[in-house]
Short mmCIF file of C-alpha atoms in Angstrom, two decimals:
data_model
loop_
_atom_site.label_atom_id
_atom_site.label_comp_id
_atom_site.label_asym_id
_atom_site.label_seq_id
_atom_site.Cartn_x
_atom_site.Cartn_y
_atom_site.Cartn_z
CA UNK A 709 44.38 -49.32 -8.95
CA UNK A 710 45.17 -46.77 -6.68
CA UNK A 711 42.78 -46.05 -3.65
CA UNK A 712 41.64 -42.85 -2.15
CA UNK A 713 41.70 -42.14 1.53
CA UNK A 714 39.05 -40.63 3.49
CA UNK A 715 41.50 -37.61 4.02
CA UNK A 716 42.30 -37.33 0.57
CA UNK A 717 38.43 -37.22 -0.39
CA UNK A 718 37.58 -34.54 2.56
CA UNK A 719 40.86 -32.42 0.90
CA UNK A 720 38.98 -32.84 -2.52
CA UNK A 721 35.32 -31.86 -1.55
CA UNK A 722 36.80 -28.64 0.74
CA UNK A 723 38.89 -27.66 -2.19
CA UNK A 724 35.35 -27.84 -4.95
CA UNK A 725 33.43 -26.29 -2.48
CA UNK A 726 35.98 -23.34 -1.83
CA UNK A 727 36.46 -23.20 -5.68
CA UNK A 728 32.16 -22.91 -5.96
CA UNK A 729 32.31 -20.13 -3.14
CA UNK A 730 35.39 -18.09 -5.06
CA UNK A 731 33.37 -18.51 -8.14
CA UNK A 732 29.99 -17.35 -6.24
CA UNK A 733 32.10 -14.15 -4.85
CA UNK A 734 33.16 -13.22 -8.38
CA UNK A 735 30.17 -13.34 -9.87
CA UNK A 736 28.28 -11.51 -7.14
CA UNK A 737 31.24 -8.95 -7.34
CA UNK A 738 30.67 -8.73 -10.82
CA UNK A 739 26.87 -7.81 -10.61
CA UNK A 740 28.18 -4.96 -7.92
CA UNK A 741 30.43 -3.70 -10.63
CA UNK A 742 27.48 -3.87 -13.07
CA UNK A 743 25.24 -1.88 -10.82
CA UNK A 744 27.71 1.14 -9.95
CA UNK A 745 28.66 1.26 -13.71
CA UNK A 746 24.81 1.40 -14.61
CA UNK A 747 24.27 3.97 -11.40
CA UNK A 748 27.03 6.08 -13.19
CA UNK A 749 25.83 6.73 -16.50
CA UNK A 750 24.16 10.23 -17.08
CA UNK A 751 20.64 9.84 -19.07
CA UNK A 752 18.85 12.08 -20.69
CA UNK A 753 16.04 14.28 -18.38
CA UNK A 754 12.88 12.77 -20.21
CA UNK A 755 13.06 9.94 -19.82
CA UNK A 756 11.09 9.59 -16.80
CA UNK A 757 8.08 11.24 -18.72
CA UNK A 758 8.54 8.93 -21.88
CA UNK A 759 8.22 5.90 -19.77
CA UNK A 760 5.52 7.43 -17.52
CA UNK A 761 3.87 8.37 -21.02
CA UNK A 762 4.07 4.59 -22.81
CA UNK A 763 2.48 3.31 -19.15
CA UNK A 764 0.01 5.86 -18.89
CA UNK A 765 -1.58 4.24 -22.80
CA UNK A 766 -1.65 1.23 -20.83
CA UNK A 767 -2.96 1.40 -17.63
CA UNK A 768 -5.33 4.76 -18.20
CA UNK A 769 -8.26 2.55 -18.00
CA UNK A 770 -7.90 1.83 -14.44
CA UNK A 771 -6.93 5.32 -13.78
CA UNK A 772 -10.15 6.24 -15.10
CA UNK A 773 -12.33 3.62 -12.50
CA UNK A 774 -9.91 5.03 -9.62
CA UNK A 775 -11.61 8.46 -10.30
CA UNK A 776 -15.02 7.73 -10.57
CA UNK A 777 -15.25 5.33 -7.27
CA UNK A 778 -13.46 7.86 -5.46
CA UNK A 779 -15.93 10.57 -6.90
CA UNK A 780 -18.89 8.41 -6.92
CA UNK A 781 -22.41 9.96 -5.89
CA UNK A 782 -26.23 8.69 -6.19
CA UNK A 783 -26.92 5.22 -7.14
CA UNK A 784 -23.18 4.90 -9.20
CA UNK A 785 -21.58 1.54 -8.74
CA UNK A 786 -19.69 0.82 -5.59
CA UNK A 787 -17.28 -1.73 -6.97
CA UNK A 788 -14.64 -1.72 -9.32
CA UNK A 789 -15.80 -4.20 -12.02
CA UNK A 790 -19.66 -2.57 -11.44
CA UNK A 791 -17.70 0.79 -12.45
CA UNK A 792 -15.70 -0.82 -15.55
CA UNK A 793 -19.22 -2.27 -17.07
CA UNK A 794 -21.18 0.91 -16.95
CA UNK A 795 -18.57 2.94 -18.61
CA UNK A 796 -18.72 0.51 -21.43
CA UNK A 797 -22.46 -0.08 -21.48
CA UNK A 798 -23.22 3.31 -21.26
CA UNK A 799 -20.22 5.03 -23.45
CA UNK A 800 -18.65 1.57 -25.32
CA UNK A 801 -15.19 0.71 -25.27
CA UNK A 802 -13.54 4.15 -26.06
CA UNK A 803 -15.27 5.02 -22.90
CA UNK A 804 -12.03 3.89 -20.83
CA UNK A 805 -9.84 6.18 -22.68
CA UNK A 806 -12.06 9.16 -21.31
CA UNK A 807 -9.09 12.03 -20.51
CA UNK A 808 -6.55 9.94 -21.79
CA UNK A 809 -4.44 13.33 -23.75
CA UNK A 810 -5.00 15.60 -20.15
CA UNK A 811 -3.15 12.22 -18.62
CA UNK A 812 -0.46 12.42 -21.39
CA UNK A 813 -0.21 16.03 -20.57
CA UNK A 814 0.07 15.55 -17.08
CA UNK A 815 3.28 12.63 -17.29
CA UNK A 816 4.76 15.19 -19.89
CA UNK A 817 5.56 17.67 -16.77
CA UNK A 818 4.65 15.99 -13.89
CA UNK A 819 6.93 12.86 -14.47
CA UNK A 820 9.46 14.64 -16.59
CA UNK A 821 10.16 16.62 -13.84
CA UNK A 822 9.85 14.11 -10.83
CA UNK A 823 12.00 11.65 -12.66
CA UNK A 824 14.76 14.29 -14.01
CA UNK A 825 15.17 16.13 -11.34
CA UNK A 826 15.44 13.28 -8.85
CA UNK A 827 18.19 11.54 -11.46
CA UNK A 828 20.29 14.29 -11.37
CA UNK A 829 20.05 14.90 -7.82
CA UNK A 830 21.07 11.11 -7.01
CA UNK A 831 23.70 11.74 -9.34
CA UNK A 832 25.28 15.01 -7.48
CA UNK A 833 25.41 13.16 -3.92
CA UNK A 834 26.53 9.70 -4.94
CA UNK A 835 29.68 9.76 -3.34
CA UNK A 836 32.64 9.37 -5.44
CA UNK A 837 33.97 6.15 -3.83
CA UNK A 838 31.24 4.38 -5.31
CA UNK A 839 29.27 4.25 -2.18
CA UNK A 840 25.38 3.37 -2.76
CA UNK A 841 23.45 6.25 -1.93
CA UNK A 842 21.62 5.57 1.79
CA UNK A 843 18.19 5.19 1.80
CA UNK A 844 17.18 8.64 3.95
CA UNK A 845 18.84 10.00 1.31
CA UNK A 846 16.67 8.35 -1.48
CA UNK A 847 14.31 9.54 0.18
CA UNK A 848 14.57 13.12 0.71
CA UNK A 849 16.05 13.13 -2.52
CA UNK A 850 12.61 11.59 -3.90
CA UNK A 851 10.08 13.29 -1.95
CA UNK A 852 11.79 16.90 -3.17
CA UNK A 853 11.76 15.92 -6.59
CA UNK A 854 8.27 14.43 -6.42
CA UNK A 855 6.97 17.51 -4.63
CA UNK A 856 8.68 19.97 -7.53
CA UNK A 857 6.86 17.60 -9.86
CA UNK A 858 3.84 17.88 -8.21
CA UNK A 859 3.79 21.49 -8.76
CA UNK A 860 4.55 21.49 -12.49
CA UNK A 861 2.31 18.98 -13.31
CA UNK A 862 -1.16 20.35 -11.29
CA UNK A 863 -2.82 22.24 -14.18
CA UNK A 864 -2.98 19.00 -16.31
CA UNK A 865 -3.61 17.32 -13.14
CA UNK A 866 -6.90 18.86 -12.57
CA UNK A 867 -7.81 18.55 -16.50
CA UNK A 868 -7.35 15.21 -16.10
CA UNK A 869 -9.36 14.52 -13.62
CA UNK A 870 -12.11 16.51 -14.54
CA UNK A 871 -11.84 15.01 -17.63
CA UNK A 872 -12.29 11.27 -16.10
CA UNK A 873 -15.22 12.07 -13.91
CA UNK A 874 -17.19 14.42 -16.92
CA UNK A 875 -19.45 11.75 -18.45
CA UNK A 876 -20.64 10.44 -14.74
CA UNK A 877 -22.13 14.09 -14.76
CA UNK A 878 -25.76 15.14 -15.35
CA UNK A 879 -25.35 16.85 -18.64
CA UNK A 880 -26.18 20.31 -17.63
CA UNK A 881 -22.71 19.47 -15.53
CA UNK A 882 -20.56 18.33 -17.81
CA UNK A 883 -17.86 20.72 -18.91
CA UNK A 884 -16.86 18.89 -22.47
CA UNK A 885 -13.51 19.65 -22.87
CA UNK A 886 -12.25 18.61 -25.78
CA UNK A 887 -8.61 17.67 -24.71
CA UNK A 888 -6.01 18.28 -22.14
CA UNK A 889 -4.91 22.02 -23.51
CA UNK A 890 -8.76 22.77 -24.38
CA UNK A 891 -8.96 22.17 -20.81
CA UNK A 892 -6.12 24.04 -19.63
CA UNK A 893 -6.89 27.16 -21.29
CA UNK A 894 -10.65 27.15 -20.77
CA UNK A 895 -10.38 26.69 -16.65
CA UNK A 896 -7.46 29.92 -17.00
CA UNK A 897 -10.74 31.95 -19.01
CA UNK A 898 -13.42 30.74 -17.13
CA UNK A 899 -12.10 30.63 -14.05
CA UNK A 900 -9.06 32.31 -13.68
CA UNK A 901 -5.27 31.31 -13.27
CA UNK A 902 -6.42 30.11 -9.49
CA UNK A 903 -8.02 26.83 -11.17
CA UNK A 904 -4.22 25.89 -12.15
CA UNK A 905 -3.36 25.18 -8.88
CA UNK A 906 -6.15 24.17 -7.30
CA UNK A 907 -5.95 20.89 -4.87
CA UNK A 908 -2.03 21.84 -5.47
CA UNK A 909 -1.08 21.19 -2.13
CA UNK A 910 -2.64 17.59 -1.54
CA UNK A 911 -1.78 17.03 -4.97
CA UNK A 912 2.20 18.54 -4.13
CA UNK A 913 1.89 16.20 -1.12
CA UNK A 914 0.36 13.02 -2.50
CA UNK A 915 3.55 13.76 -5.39
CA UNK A 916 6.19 13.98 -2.76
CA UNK A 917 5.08 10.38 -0.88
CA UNK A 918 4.79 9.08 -4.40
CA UNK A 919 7.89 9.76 -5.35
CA UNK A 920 9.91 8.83 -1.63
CA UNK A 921 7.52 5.82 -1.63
CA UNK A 922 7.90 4.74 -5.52
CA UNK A 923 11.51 6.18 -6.51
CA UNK A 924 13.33 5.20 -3.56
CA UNK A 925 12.16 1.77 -3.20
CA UNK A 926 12.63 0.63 -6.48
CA UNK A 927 16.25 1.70 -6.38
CA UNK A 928 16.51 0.35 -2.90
CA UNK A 929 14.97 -2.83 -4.08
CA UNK A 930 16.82 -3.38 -7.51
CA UNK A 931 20.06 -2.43 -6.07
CA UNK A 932 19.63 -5.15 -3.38
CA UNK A 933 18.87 -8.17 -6.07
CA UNK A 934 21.50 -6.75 -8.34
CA UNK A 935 24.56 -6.90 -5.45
CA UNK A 936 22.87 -10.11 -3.48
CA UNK A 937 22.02 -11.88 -6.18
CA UNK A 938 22.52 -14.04 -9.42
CA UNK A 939 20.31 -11.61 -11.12
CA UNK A 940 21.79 -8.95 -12.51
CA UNK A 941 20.45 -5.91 -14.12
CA UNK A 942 17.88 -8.14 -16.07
CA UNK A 943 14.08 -7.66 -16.48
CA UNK A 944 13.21 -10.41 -13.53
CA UNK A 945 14.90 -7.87 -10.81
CA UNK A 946 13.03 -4.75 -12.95
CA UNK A 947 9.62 -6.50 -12.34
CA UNK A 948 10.18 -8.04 -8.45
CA UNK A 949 11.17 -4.22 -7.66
CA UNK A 950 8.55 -1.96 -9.59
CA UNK A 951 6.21 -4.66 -8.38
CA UNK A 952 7.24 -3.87 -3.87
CA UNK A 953 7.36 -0.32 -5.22
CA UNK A 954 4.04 -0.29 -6.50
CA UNK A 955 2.39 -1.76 -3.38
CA UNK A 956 4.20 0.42 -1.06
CA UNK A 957 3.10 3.75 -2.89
CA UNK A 958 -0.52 2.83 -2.95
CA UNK A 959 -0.61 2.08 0.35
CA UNK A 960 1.16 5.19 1.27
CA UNK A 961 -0.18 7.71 -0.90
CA UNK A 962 -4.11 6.68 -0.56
CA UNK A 963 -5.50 9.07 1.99
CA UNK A 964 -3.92 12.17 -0.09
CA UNK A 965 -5.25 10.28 -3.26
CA UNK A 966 -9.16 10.69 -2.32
CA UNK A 967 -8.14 14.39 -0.74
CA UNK A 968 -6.94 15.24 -4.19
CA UNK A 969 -9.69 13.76 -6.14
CA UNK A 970 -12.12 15.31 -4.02
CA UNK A 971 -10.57 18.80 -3.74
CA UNK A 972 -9.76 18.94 -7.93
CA UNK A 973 -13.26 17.93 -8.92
CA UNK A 974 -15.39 20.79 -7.50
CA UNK A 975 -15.10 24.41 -9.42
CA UNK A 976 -15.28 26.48 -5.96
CA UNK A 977 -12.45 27.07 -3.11
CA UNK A 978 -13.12 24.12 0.09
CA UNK A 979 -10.67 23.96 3.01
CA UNK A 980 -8.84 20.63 3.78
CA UNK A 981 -9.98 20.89 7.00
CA UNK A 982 -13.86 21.43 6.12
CA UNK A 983 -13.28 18.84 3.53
CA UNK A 984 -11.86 16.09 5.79
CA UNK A 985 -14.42 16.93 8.55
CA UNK A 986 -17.03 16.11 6.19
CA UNK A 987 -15.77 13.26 4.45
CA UNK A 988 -14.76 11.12 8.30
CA UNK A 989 -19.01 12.26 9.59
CA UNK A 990 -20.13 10.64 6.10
CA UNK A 991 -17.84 7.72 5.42
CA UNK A 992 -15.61 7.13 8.65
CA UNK A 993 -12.27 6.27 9.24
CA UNK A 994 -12.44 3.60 5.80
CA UNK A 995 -12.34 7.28 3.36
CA UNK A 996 -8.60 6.84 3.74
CA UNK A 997 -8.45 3.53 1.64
CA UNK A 998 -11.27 4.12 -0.66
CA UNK A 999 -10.43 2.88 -4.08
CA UNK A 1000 -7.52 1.17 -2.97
CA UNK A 1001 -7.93 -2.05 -4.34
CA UNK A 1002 -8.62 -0.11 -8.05
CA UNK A 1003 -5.62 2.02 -6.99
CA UNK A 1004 -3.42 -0.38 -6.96
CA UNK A 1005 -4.62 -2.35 -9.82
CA UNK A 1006 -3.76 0.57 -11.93
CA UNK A 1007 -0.81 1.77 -9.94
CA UNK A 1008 0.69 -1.57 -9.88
CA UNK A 1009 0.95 -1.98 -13.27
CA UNK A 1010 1.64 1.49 -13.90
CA UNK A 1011 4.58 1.38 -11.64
CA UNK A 1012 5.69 -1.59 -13.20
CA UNK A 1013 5.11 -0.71 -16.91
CA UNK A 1014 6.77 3.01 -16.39
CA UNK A 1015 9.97 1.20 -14.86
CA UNK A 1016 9.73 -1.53 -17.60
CA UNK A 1017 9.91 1.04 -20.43
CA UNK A 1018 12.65 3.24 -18.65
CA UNK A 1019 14.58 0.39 -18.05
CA UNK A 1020 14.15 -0.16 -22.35
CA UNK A 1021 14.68 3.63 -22.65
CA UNK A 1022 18.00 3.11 -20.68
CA UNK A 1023 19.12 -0.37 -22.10
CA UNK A 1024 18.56 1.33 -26.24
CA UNK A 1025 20.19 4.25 -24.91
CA UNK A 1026 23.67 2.45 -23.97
CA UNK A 1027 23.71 0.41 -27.18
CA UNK A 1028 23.18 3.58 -29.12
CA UNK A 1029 26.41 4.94 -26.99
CA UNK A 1030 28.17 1.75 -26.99
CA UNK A 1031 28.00 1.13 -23.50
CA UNK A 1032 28.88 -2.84 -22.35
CA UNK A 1033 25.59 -4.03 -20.48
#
């Protein structure tokens, strides 16, 4: 039998190992490939508020504790589970779903627009090398689209918050709308096309660091674990990404998130200034993070469920136009 030198085995194991990193280079160039074919393909403008839509059925519930702790008064609960077990106590299961169409209404335009237009934006200044967009980019890209968004979407916006905090109302309060257009209309009768756009600036604002905060990390985030690693465009890199992208809004976009709350839920004109004033003498310097921990519980999984479903949107839409994943 013929031996093998020492030489001959170090020749052998450099030769597998350079064959395992050529093989490791491929397939990492091939998930690059996947990703700037994927960045490529033009879909259609709504789907951004289809997704949003689908996560909105899901996650509405903690939407709807978000509110109410952030508009709590008297001897409400403080906590988020105290909140969750007196709406269902008090007004049974269905309870949670309190202002689910005006939150429907408000993904319809609000999302529609902040996803579409921020799509077709990234699509215009991806250079035609196949460069990844840079991440200042994403970002002004996302806060513009976020803040047009914001704007479109502020008359359901109000409705549905209104809506959420209604039943916590003493009854001679309560406005009983019946849905999100009922609402709609009767603020523009009762109050006058000013009740559209109230809070719209927080609200424009809080849209605009949603979006930068949301939008541009996900893409940031998936684009990463798509080039770097074994991954792919598969739904273990959708989840790790919507999952950073959900933490990172919340934590960004919680000081406007009270502002708004605050500033849609009362029927007559208060500065920010006067309102902010008020809020740091009574609460202190902890207003900015109220209802975070609720706020992220519902934005979490909001973020992830409205990237989950886009990501099916996207994935039915290229087998419908034959598109290789």
């Amino acid at each position: 039998m013929q031996s093998v030198t020492p030489n001959e085995s170090s020749v052998a194991a450099t030769s597998s190992s350079t064959a395992a990193a050529v093989a490791k280079t491929k397939i990492l160039d091939k998930k690059k490939q996947q990703a700037l074919a994927h960045d490529r393909i033009s879909y259609p403008f709504w789907f951004g508020g289809s997704a949003s839509s689908f996560a909105a059925c899901v996650t509405h519930p903690l939407d709807l504790v978000k509110v109410r702790l952030q508009l709590r008064s008297g001897d409400a609960p403080k906590n988020m589970s105290g909140t969750f077990m007196h709406i269902v106590r008090n007004q049974g299961p269905l309870g949670l779903y309190n202002g689910l169409t005006a939150s429907l209404l408000r993904q319809m335009t609000y999302s529609t627009v902040r996803f579409g237009v921020y799509e077709e934006l990234k699509a215009r200044f991806t250079p035609a090398d196949g460069t990844k967009p840079s991440l200042p980019l994403l970002i002004g890209l996302s806060t513009f689209s976020g803040f047009l968004g914001g704007i479109s979407g502020n008359a359901a916006d109000v409705t549905n918050v209104r809506m959420q905090q209604d039943l916590a109302l003493p009854q001679a309060q309560r406005r009983g709308y019946k849905h999100g257009l009922d609402g709609m209309f009767r603020m523009l009768r009762e109050e006058g096309p000013k009740s559209w756009f109230r809070g719209v600036w927080p609200n424009s604002t809080r849209a605009a660091l949603m979006n930068a905060s949301q939008l541009a990390s996900y893409d940031t985030i998936k684009g990463l674990l798509m080039e770097y690693t074994p991954l792919g465009d598969t739904t273990t890199t959708h989840f790790a990404s919507s999952l950073v992208a959900g933490f990172v809004a919340t934590t960004i976009c919680s000081p406007v998130d009270v502002i708004k709350s605050r500033v849609m839920s009362t029927s007559h004109e208060q500065g920010i200034a006067h309102l902010l004033r008020d809020i740091y003498a009574k609460e202190g310097i902890t207003w900015m993070f109220k209802g975070w921990v609720p706020a992220f519980l519902r934005l979490g999984p909001q973020t992830i469920c409205t990237f989950m479903f886009l990501e099916a949107h996207r994935k039915v839409y290229r087998r419908f136009k034959g598109i290789e994943d």
